[in-house]
CSV table of N, CA and C in Angstrom, one decimal:
chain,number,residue,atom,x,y,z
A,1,UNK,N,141.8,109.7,80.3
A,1,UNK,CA,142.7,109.1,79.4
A,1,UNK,C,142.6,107.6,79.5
A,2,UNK,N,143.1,106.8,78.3
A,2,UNK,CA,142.9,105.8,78.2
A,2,UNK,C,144.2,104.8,78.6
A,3,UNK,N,144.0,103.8,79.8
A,3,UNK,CA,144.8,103.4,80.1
A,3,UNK,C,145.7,102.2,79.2
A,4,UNK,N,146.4,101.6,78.9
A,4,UNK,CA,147.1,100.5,78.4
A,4,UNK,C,147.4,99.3,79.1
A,5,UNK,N,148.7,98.3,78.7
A,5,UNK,CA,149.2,97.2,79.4
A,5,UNK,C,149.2,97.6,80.8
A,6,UNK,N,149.9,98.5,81.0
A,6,UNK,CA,150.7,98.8,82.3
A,6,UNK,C,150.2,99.9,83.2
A,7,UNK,N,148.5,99.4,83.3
A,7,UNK,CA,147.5,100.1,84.1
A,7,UNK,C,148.0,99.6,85.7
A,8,UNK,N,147.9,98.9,86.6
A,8,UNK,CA,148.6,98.2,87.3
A,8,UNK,C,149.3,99.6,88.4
A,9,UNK,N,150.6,100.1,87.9
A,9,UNK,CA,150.6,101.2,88.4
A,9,UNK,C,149.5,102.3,89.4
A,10,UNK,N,149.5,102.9,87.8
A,10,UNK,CA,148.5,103.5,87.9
A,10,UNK,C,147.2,103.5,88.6
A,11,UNK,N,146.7,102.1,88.5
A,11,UNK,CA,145.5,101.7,89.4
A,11,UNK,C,145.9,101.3,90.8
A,12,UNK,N,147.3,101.1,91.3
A,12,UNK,CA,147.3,101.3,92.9
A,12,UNK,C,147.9,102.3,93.2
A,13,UNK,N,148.3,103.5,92.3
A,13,UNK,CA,148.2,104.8,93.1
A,13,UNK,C,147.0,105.6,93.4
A,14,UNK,N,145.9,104.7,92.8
A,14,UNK,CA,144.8,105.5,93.1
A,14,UNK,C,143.5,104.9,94.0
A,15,UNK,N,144.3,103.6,94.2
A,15,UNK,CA,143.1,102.2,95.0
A,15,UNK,C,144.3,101.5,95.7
A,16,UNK,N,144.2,102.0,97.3
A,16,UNK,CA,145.2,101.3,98.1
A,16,UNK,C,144.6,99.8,97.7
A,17,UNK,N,146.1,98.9,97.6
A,17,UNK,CA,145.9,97.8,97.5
A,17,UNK,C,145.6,97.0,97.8
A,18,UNK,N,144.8,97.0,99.6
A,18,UNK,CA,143.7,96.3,100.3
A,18,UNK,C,142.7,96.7,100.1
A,19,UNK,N,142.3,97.3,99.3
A,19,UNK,CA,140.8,97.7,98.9
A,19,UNK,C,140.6,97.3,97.0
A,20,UNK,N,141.9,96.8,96.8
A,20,UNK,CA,141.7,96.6,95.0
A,20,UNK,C,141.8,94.7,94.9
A,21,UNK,N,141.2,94.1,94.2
A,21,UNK,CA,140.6,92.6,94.3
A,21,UNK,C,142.2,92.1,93.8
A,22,UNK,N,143.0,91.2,94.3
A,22,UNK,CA,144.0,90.9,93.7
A,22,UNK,C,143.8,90.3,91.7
A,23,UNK,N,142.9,90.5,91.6
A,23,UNK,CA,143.0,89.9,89.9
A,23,UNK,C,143.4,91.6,89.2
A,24,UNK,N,142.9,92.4,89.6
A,24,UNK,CA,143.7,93.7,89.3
A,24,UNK,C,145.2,94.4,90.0
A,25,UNK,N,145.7,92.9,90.6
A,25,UNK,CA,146.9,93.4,91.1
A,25,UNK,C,146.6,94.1,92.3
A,26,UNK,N,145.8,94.1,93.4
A,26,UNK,CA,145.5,94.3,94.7
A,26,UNK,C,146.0,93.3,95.9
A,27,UNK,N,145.7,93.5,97.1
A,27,UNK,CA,145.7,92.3,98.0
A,27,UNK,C,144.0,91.7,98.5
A,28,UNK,N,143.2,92.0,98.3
A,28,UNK,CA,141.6,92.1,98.8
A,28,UNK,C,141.4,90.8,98.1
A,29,UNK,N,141.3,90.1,98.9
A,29,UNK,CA,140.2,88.6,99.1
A,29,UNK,C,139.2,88.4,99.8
A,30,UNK,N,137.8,89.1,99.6
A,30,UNK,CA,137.0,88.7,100.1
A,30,UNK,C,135.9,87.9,100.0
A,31,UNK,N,135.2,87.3,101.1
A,31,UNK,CA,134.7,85.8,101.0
A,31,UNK,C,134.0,86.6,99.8
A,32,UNK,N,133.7,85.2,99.2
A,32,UNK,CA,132.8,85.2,98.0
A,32,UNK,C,132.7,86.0,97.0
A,33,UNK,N,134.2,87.0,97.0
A,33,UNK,CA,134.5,88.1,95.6
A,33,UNK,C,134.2,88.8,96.0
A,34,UNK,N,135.1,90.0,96.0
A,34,UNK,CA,135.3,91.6,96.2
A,34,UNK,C,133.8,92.1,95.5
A,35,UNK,N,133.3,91.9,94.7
A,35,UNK,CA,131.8,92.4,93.9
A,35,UNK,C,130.9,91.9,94.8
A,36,UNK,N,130.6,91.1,95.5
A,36,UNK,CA,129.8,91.0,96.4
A,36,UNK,C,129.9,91.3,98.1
A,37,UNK,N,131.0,92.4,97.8
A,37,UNK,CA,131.4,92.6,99.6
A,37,UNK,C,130.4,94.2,100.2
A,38,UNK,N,129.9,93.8,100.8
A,38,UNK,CA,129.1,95.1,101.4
A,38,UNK,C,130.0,95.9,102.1
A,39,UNK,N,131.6,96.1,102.2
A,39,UNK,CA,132.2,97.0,102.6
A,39,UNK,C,132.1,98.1,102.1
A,40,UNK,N,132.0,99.2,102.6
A,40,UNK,CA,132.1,100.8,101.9
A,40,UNK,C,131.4,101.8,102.9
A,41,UNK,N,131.2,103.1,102.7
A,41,UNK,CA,131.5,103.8,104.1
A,41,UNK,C,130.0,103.5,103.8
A,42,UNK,N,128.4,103.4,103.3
A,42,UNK,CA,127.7,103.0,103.7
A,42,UNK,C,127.2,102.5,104.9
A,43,UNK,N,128.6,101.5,105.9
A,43,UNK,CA,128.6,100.6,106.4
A,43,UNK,C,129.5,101.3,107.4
A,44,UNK,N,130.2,102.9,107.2
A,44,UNK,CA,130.5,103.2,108.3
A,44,UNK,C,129.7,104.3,109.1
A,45,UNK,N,129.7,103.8,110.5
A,45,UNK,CA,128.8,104.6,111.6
A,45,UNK,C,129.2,106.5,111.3
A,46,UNK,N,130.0,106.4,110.8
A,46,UNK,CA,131.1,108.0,110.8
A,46,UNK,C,130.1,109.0,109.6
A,47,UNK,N,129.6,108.1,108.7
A,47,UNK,CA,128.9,108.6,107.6
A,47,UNK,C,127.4,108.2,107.1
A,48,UNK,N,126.9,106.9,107.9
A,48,UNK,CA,126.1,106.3,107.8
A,48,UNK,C,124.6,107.0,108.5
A,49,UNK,N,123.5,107.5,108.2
A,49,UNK,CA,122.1,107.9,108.5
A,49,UNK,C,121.3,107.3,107.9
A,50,UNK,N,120.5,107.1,108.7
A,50,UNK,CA,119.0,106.0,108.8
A,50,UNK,C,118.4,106.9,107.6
A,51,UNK,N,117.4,106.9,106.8
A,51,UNK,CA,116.7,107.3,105.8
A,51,UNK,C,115.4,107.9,106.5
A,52,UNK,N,115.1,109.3,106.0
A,52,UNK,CA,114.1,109.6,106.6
A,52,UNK,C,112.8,109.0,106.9
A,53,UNK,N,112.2,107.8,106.3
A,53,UNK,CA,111.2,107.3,106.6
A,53,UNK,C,111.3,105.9,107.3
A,54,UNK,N,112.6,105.9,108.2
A,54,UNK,CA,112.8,104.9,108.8
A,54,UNK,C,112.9,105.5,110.2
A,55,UNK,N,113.2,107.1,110.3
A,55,UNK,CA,113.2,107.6,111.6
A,55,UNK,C,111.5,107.4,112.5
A,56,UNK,N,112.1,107.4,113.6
A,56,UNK,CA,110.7,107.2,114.5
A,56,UNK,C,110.2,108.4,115.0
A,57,UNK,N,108.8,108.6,114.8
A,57,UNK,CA,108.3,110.1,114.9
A,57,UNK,C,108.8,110.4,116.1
A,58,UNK,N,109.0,111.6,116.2
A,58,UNK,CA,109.0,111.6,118.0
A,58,UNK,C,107.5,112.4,118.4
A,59,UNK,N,106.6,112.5,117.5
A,59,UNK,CA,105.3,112.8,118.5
A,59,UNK,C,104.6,111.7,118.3
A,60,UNK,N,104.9,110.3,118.7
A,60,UNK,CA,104.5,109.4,118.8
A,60,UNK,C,104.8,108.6,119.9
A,61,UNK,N,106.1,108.8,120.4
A,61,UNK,CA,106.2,108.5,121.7
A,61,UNK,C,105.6,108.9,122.5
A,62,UNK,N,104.9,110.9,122.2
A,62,UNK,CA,104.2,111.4,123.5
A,62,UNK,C,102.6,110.6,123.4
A,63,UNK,N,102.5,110.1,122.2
A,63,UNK,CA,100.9,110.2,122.4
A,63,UNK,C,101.1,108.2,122.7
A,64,UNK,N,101.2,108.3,124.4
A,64,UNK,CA,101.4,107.0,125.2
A,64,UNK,C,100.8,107.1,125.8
A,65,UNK,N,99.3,106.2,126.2
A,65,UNK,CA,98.8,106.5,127.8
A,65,UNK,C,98.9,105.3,128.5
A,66,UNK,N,98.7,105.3,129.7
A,66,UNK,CA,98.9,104.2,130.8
A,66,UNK,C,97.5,103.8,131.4
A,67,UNK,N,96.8,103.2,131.0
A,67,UNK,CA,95.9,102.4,131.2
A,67,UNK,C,95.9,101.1,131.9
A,68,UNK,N,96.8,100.9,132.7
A,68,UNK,CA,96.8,99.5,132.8
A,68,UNK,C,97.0,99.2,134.8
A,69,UNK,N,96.6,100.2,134.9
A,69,UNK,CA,96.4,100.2,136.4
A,69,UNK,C,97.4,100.0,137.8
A,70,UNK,N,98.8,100.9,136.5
A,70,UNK,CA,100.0,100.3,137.8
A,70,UNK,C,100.7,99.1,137.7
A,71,UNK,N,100.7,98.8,136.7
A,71,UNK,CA,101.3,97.4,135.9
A,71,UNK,C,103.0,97.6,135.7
A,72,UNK,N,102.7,99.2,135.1
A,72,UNK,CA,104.0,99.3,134.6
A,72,UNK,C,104.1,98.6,133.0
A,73,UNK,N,102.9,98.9,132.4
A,73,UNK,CA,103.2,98.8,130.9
A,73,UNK,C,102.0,100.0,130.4
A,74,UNK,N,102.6,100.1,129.3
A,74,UNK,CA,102.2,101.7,128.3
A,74,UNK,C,101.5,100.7,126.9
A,75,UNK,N,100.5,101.3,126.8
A,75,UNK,CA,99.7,101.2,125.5
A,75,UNK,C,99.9,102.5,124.7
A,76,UNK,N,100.1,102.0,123.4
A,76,UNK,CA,100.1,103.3,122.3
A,76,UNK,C,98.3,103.7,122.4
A,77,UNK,N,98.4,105.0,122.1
A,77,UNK,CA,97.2,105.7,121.5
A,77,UNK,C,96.9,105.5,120.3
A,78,UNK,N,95.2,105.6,120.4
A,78,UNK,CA,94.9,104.8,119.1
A,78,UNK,C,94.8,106.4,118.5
A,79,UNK,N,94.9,106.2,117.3
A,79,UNK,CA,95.0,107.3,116.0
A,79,UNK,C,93.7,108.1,115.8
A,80,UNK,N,93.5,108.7,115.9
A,80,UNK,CA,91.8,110.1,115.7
A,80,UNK,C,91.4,109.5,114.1
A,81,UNK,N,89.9,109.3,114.7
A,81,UNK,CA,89.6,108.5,113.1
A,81,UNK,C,88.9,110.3,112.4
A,82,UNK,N,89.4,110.3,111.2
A,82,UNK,CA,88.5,111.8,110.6
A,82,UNK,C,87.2,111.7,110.1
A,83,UNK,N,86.6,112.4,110.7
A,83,UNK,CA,85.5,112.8,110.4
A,83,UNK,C,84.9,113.3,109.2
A,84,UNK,N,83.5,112.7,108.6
A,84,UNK,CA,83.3,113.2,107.3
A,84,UNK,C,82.7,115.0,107.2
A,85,UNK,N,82.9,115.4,106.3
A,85,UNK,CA,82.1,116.9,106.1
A,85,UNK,C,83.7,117.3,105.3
A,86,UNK,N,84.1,118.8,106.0
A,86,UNK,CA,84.9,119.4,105.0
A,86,UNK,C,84.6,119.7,104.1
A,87,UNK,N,85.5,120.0,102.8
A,87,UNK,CA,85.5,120.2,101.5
A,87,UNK,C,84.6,119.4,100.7
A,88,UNK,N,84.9,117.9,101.2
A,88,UNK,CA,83.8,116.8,100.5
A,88,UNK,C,82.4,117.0,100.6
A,89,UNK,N,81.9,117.1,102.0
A,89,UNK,CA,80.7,117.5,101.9
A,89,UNK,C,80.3,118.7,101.7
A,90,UNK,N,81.1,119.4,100.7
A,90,UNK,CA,80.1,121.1,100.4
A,90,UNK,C,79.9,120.9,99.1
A,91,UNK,N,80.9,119.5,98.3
A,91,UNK,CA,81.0,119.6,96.7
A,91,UNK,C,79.6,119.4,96.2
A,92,UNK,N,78.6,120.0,95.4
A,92,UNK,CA,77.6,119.3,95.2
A,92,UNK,C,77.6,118.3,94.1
A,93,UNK,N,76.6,117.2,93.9
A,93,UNK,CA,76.5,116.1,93.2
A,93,UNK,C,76.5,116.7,91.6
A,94,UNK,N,77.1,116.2,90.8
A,94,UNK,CA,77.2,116.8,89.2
A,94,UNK,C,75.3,116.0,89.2
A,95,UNK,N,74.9,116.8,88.1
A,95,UNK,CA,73.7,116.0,87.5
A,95,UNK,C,73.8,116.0,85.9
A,96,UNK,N,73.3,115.2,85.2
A,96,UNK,CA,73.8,114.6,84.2
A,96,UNK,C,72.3,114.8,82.9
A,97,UNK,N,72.2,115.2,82.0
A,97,UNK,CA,71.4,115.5,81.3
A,97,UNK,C,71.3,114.6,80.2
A,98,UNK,N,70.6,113.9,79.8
A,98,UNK,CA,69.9,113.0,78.8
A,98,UNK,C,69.7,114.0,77.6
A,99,UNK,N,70.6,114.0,76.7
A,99,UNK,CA,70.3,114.8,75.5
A,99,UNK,C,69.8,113.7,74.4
A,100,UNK,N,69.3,112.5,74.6
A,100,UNK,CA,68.7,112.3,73.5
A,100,UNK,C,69.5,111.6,72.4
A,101,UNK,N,70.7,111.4,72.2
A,101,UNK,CA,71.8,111.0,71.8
A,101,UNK,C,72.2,109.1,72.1
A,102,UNK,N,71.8,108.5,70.8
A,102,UNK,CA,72.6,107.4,70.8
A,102,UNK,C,73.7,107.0,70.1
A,103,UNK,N,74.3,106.2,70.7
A,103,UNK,CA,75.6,105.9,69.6
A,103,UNK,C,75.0,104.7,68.9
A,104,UNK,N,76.1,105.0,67.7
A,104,UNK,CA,75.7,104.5,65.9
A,104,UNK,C,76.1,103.0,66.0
């Protein structure tokens, strides 16, 4: 429904009024305007998870070796480079036929 004058009400029974910007009749002053406040549960630990491609593998921790002779420091392992053959080397090469054909 469409609200009127006397929205005001209405809009702080539904937006406690430390969370509504006082120009809509709230109490919320924050630095630099309520539209620019990064408050929101985003920002709370209770609901907040890292994005899947920000987690750290965990089989990447194991592949650690110690090379350093009792130092007491760990070098990552370097990554297995792939090898050519597979699928790619069984495709054979297209060959291409000269029919004789110029364009006009």
């Amino acid at each position: 429904h469409v609200l009127g004058s006397g929205y005001q009400s209405e809009l702080l029974a539904q937006v406690p009024a430390e969370n509504l910007p006082k120009q809509f009749g709230g109490k919320c002053e924050c630095e630099g305007g309520c539209g620019f406040s990064d408050a929101g549960p985003w920002s709370d630990p209770e609901f907040y998870r890292p994005p899947k491609w920000a987690k750290k593998d965990e089989k990447k921790k194991e592949d650690v070796i110690d090379n350093t002779e009792g130092k007491g420091e760990t070098v990552p392992a370097a990554a297995p480079i792939p090898e050519a053959g597979g699928v790619a080397a069984e495709v054979p090469a297209k060959e291409y036929t000269d029919h004789g054909i110029t364009p006009a």
